[in-house]
XYZ file of C-alpha atoms in Angstrom:
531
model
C 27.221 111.088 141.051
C 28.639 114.699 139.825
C 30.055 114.816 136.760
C 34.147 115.841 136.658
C 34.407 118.125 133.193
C 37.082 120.776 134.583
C 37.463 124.142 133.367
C 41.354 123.332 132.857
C 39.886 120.651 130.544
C 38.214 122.915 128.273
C 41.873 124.394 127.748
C 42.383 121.604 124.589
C 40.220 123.651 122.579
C 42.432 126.704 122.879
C 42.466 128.652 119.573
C 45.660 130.686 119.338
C 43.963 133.461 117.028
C 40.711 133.319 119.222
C 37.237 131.437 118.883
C 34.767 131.984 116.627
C 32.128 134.611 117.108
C 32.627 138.331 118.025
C 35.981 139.985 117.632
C 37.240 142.658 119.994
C 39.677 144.187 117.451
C 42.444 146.723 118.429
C 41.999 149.244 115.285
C 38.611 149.904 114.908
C 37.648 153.919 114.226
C 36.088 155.192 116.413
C 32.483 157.097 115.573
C 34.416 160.729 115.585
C 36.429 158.614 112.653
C 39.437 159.441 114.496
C 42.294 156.570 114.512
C 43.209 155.026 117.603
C 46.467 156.357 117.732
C 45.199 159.819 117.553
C 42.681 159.696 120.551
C 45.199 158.150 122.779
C 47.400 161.113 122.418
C 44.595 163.190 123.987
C 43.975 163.204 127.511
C 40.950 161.300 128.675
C 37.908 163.722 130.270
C 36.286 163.205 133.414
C 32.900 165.041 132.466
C 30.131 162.584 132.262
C 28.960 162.176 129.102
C 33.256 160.943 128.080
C 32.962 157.100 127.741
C 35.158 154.383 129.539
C 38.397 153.286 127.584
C 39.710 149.872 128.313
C 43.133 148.550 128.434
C 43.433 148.172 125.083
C 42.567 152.084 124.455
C 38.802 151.290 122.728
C 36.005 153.132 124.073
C 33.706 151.394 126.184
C 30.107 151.331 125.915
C 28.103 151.373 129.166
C 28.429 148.119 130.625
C 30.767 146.783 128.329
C 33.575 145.122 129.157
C 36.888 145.319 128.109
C 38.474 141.767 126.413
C 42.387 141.859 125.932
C 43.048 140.054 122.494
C 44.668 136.236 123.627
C 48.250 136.122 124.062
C 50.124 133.731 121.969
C 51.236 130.167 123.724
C 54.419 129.418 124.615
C 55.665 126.781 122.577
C 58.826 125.804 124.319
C 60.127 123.894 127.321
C 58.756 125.190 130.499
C 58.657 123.102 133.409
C 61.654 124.330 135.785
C 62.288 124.586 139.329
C 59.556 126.627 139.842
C 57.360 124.656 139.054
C 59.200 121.583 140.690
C 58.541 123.605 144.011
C 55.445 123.856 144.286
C 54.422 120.483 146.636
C 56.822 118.312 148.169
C 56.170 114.256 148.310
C 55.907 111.717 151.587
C 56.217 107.702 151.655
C 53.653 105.758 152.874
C 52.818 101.878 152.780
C 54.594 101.256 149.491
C 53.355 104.430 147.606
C 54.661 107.576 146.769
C 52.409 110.437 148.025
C 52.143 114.261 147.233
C 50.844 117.006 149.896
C 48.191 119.153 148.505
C 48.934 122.284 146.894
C 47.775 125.338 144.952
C 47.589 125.462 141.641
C 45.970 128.043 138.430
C 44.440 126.912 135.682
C 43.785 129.067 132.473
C 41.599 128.081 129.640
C 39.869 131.334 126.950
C 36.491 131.189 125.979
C 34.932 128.144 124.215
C 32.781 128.428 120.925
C 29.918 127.115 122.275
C 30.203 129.484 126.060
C 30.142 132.541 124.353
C 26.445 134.684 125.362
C 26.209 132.368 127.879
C 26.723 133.220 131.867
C 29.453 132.270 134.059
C 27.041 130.701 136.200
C 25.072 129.114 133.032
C 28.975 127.475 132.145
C 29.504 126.106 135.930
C 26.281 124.437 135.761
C 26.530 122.833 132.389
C 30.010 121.704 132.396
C 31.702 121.983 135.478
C 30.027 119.692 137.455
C 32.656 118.649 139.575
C 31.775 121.283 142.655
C 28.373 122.379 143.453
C 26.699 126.041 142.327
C 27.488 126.817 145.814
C 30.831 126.476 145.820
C 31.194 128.339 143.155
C 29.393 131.589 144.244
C 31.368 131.234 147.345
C 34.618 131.078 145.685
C 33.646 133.554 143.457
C 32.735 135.770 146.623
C 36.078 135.586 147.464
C 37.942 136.155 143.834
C 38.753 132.516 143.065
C 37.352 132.913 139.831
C 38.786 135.563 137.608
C 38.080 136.737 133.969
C 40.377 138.568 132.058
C 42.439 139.170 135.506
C 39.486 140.723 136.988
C 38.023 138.914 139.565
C 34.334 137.604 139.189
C 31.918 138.148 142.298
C 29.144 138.003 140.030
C 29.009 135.086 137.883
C 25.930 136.381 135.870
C 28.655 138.255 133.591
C 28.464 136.853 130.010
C 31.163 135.762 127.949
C 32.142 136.941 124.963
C 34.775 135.939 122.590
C 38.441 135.757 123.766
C 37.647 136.064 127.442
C 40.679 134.351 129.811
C 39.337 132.250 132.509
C 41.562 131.777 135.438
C 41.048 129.219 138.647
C 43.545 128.894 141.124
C 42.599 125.579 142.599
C 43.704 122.719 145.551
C 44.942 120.207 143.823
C 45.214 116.445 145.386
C 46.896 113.923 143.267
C 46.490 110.113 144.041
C 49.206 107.997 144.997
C 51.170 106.126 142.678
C 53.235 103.030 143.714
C 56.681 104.152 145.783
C 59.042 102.268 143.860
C 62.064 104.573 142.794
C 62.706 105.893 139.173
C 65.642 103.364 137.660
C 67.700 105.683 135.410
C 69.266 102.704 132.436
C 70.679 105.645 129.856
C 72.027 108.912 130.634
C 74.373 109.805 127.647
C 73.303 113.179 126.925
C 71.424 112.810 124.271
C 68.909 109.818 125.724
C 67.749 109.550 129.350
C 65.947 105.872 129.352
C 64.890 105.195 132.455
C 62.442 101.811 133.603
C 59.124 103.402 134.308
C 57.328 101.563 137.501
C 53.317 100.528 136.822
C 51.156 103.554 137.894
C 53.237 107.011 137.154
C 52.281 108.235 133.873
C 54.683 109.611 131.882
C 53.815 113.561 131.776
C 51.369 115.828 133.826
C 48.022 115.244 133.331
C 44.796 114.586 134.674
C 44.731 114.620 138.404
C 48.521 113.542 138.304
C 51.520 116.716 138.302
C 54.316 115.892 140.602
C 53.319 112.528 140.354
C 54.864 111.779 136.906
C 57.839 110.624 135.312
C 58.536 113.981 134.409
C 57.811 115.553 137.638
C 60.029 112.663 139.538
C 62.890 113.288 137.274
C 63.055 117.188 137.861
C 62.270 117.431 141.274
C 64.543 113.960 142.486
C 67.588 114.306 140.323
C 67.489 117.537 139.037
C 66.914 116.418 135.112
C 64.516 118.724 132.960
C 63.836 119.619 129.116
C 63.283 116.197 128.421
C 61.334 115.975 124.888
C 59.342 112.725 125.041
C 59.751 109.862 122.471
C 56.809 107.411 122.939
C 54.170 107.316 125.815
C 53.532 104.671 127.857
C 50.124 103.678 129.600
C 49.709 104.805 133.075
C 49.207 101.197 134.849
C 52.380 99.682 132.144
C 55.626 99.809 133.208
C 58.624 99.343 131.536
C 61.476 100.933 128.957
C 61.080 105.031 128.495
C 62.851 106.838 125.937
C 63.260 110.594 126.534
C 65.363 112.617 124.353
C 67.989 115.226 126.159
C 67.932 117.470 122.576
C 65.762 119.088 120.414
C 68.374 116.999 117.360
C 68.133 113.797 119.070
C 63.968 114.114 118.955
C 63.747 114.971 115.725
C 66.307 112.141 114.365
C 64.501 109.745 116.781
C 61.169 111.156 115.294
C 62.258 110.281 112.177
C 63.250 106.572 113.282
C 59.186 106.505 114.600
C 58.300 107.975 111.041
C 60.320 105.368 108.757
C 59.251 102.578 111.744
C 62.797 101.991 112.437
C 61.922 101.215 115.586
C 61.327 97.986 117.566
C 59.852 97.667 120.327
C 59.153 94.260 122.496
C 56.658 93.610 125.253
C 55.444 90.908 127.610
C 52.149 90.374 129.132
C 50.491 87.742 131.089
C 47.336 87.087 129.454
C 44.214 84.714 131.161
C 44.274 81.242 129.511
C 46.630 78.903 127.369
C 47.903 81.094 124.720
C 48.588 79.183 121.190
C 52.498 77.578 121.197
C 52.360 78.896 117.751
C 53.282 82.193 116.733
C 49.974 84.426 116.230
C 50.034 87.266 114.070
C 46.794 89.846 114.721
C 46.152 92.111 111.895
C 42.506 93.337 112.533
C 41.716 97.448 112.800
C 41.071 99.557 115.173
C 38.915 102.196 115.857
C 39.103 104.566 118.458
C 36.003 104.961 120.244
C 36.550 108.386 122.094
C 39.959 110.214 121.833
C 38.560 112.193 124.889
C 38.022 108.575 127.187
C 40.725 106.658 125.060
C 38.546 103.879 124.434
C 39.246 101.407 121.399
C 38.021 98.878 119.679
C 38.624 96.143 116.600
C 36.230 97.831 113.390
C 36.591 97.749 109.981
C 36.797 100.977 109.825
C 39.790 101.326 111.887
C 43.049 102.045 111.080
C 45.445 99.569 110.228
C 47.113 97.631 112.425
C 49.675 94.852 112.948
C 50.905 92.606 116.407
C 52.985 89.424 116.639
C 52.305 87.451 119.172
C 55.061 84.877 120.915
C 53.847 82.580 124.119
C 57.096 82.467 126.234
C 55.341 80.155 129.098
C 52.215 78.837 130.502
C 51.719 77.967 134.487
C 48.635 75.724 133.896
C 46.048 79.007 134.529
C 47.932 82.112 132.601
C 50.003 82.338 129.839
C 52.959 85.100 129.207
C 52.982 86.208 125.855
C 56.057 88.294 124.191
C 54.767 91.265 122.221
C 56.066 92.834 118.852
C 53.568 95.887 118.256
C 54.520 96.643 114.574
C 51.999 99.833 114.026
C 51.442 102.304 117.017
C 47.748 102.343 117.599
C 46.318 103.509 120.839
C 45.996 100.652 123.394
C 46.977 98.362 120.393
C 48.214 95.216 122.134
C 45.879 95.481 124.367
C 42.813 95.442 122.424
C 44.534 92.882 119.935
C 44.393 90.031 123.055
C 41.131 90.909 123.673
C 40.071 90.384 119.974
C 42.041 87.255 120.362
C 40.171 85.964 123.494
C 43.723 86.450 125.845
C 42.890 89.821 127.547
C 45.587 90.625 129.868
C 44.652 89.273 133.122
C 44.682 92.503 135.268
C 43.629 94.701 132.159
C 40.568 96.658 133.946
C 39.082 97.677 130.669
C 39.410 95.088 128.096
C 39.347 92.454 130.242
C 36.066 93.508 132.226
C 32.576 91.626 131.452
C 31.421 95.091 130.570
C 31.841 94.459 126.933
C 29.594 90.805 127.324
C 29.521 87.244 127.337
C 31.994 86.640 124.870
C 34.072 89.842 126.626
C 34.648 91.307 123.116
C 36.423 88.310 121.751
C 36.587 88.067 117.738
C 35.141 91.254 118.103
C 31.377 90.541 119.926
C 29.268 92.987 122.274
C 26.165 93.661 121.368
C 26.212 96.831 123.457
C 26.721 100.666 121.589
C 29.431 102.934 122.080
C 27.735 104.641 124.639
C 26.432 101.694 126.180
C 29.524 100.123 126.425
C 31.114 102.908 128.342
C 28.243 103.583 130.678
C 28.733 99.545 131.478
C 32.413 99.946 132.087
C 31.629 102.906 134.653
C 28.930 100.772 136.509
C 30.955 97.712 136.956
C 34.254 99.815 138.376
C 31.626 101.837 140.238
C 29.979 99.186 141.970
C 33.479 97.699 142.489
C 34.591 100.661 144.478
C 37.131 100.795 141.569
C 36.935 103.759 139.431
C 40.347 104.899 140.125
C 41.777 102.119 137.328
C 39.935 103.063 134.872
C 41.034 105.808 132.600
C 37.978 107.020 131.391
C 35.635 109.884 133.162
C 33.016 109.174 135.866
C 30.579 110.941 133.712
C 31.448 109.208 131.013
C 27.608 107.363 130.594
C 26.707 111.096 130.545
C 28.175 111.672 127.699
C 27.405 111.407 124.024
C 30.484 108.969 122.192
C 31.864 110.906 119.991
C 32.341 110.745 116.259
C 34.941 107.755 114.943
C 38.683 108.858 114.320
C 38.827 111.040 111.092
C 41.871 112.734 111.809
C 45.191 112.860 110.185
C 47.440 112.472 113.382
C 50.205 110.356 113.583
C 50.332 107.045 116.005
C 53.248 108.490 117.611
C 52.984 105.853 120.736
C 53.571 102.188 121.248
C 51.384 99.615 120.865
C 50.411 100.174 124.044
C 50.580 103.406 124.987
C 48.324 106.226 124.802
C 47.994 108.986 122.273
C 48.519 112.193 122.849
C 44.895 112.640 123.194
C 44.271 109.360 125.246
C 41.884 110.129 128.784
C 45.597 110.299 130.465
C 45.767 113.863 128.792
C 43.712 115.704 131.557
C 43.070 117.600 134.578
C 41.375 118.298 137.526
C 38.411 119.633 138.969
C 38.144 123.669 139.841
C 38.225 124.494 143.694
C 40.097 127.241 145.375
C 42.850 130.155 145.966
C 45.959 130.134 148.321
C 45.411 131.830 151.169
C 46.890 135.259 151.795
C 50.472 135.552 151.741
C 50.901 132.286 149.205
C 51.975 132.431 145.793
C 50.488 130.466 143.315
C 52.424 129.286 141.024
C 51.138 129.663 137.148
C 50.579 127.433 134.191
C 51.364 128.873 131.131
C 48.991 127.612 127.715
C 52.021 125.238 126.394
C 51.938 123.721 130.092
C 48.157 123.290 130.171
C 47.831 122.130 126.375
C 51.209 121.376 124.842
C 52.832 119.251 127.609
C 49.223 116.864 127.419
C 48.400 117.547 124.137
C 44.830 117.357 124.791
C 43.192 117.691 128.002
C 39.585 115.969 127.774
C 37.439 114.816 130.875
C 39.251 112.992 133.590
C 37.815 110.545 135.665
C 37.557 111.186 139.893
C 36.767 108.723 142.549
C 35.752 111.558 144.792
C 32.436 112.240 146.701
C 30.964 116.010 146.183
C 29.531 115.266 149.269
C 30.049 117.511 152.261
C 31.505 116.474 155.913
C 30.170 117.111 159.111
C 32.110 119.043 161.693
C 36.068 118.677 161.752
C 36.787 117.062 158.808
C 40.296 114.688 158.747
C 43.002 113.936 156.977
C 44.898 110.571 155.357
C 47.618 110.585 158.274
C 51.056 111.973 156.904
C 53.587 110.104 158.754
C 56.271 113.034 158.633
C 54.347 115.268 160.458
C 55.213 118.123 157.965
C 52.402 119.192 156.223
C 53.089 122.362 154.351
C 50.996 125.381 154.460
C 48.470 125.202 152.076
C 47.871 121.751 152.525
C 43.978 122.315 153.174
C 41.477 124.397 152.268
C 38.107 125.645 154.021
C 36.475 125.556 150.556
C 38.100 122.176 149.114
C 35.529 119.144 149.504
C 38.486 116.639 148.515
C 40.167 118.357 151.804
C 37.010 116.486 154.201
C 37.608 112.880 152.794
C 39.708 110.179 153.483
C 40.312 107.326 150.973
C 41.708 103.836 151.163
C 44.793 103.357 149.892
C 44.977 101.383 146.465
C 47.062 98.269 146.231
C 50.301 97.875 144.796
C 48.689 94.861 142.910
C 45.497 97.121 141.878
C 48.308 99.745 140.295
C 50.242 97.344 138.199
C 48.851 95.814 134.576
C 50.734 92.920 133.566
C 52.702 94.173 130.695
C 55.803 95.674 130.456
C 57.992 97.607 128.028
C 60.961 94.933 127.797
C 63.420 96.502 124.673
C 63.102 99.330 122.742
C 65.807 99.097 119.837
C 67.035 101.261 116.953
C 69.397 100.697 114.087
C 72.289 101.505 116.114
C 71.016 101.141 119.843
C 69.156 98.940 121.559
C 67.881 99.333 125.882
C 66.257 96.457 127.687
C 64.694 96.333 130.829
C 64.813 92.902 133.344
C 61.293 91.036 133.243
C 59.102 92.130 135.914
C 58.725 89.157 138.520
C 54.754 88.123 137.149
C 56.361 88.013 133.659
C 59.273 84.480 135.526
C 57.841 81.208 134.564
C 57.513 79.940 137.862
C 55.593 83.228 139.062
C 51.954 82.429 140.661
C 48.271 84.217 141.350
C 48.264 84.145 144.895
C 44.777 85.440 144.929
């Protein structure tokens, strides 16, 4: 099984002022202790013993390459109709579908690259394509450094280098149900998010987001976003139209002015009683989004209501009052009520006891590799948001940073696993455009972009390879590529049922507003499992 770390995921580490190690400065004297200024007023000599200038008017030793000093990110609003553009969607058994498309990714230099090869990077972190692939993209200036195309991926990086991939991306499908827009006042767009669409672009999902939905389907974009919701939740969205109306509503978050209300149907006969759960919690991995109750945590606080039980499941009302990642959901699990569809903390990964009252007697890294094995083995990856490589990987440290909660109870972070992106793969073909990504698009928009996890198969096809049938017929140029494995596989469809968690964003209130959604149809009392 290949790993999927993505050179567009390396792009969270982005260091506006460049990485550590060796700086390519733009005033250095040169040996003749002439300024800069000075020798580019002279006309450069052919003769042989002149040395090369780069772009940036320092003289080049032999074999040295010339690094541009990094641009700084743009830090405001950019999705627009460009970007909208650039795939078109089709309907197909219940889910909304997206053609493949073309696609660059930019990420500088990491820390820990620099000395190191191209081809030395590709093998130790990008995992998701064979070394093959990438000479033969390479071969045919897919990969490009500082602009330049690479043919040879034995060049070594140095600080500040730009790394550019145009690549074929294919999203999955998310479930077909149309966007309902509840709030459109012009300072608030709340709209009822359906199970499946995350909120912003991320991971392998673009067009296929909230965001992305609302731009390209109605025509609505510079939406600054309130609160986050999980990918597989549905429910009430809050987007503000301003940049006054984010900051007043930030404020609200700040002060915890807000209210928010869920339901969930959770396995088993929840207490009649109200329950109050006031245990920590620790996240795991901001990169996988993994969490768990610890006493070293942060502190947290749910209220618990049980509206109605059916003899098997219970549905439970919700009153998140902190905004830790995944908060109600690991709260139920520490309470022995996981949500019944919940494919993380509800799987018998975490033990016998499930991680009720806070028991597995697994580690961190066991505990993930566990989760990937039983999803694998299910033929189920795609619901979990964590990577494929993720029992590769070492868990890293416990939480010690200062960010704010700024999400629900449970919704991610901005540095849950819903924050990333794709594998590399290819160009367009001649005559395309690709359409770019600038560093606020790549980083800002998902604030960070860890490792993503892919249900795909590195493996190659033999002879014509086909193609999930498109029922319009219209295919767009573009839609394949003679380089993209993704291109030679067909996948089964998920389930409507396998894209929806049971719980839902029901009211989201202020001091002087206050949106509600209707309760989904699992959430009705006389609602039953038919499997």
């Amino acid at each position: 099984m290949h790993s999927n770390l993505t050179m567009a995921e390396q792009a969270a580490d982005v260091n506006d002022g460049g990485l550590p190690g060796e700086k390519v400065t733009a005033t250095e004297t040169t040996e003749t202790g002439k300024r800069k200024s000075e020798e580019q007023e002279q006309p450069e000599s052919k003769t042989r013993g002149k040395r090369r200038r780069g772009a940036g008017g320092k003289k080049l030793r032999p074999g040295e390459r010339y690094i541009p000093p990094p641009q700084k990110r743009n830090s405001g609003v950019s999705f627009s109709e460009e970007h909208f553009k650039e795939t078109s969607y089709y309907f197909e058994g219940g889910l909304r579908k997206v053609h493949p498309y073309y696609f660059e990714f930019k990420t500088y230099c990491k820390g820990r690259w620099i000395g190191k090869t191209l081809l030395e990077v590709f093998k130790s972190e990008f995992r998701a394509e064979s070394i093959d692939y990438y000479q033969k993209a390479a071969k045919e200036g897919r990969i490009r450094l500082n602009d330049q195309p690479m043919e040879d991926l034995s060049v070594v990086l140095r600080n500040n280098d730009h790394m550019k991939n145009t690549v074929h991306r294919h999203e999955p499908p998310v479930v077909g149900k149309p966007l309902e827009v509840l709030v459109d006042d012009g300072e608030v767009l709340v709209v009822d998010k359906p199970a499946s669409i995350p909120v912003h672009p991320c991971g392998r999902f673009r067009h296929n987001t909230v965001i992305f939905i609302l731009g390209k389907e109605r025509g609505i974009s510079e939406l600054h976003t309130v609160h986050r919701l999980d990918r597989l939740t549905s429910g009430v969205l809050l987007f503000a139209r301003t940049l006054e109306t984010s900051q007043k509503l930030d404020q609200l978050v700040r002060d915890r002015q807000l209210e928010k209300e869920y339901v969930c149907r959770v396995e088993g006969e929840f207490p009649k009683e109200e329950v109050i759960c006031e245990q920590p919690i620790l996240v795991v991995s901001f990169k996988i989004g993994l969490c768990r109750v610890d006493p070293k945590g942060k502190e947290c606080r749910t209220v618990f209501q049980r509206l109605n039980f059916n003899g098997k499941t219970s549905v439970v009302r919700c009153l998140p009052l902190t905004g830790r990642t995944h908060q109600i959901r690991v709260h139920l699990q520490y309470l022995g009520f996981p949500i019944l569809n919940d494919p993380i903390y509800g799987s018998s990964a975490w033990g016998p006891h499930r991680g009720k009252g806070g028991l597995f007697e697994k580690s961190d890294q066991e505990l993930l590799q566990a989760l990937v094995e039983e999803h694998r083995s299910q033929e189920s990856l795609h619901l979990l948001d964590i990577p494929d490589d993720a029992c590769e990987q070492a868990p890293e440290q416990h939480e010690t940073s200062t960010k704010t909660d700024k999400s629900d109870g449970a919704s991610e972070t901005k540095t849950s696993s819903e924050c990333q992106q794709p594998h590399i793969n290819s160009a367009p073909p001649a005559g395309s455009s690709s359409s770019r990504m600038t560093a606020n698009e790549a980083t800002g928009s998902c604030a960070d972009m860890s490792t993503h996890m892919s249900d795909k198969s590195p493996a190659e096809t033999n002879g014509s390879p086909t193609e999930a049938a498109d029922p319009s017929g219209t295919a767009p140029p573009g839609s394949r590529d003679h380089l993209c494995s993704e291109c030679g596989l067909v996948r089964p469809d998920p389930t409507k049922k396998e894209l929806t968690m049971y719980l839902h964003a029901l009211r989201y209130k202020g001091p002087d507003f206050e949106y509600t959604t209707r309760l989904p149809d699992w959430a009705t009392e006389e609602w039953v499992d038919t499997d």
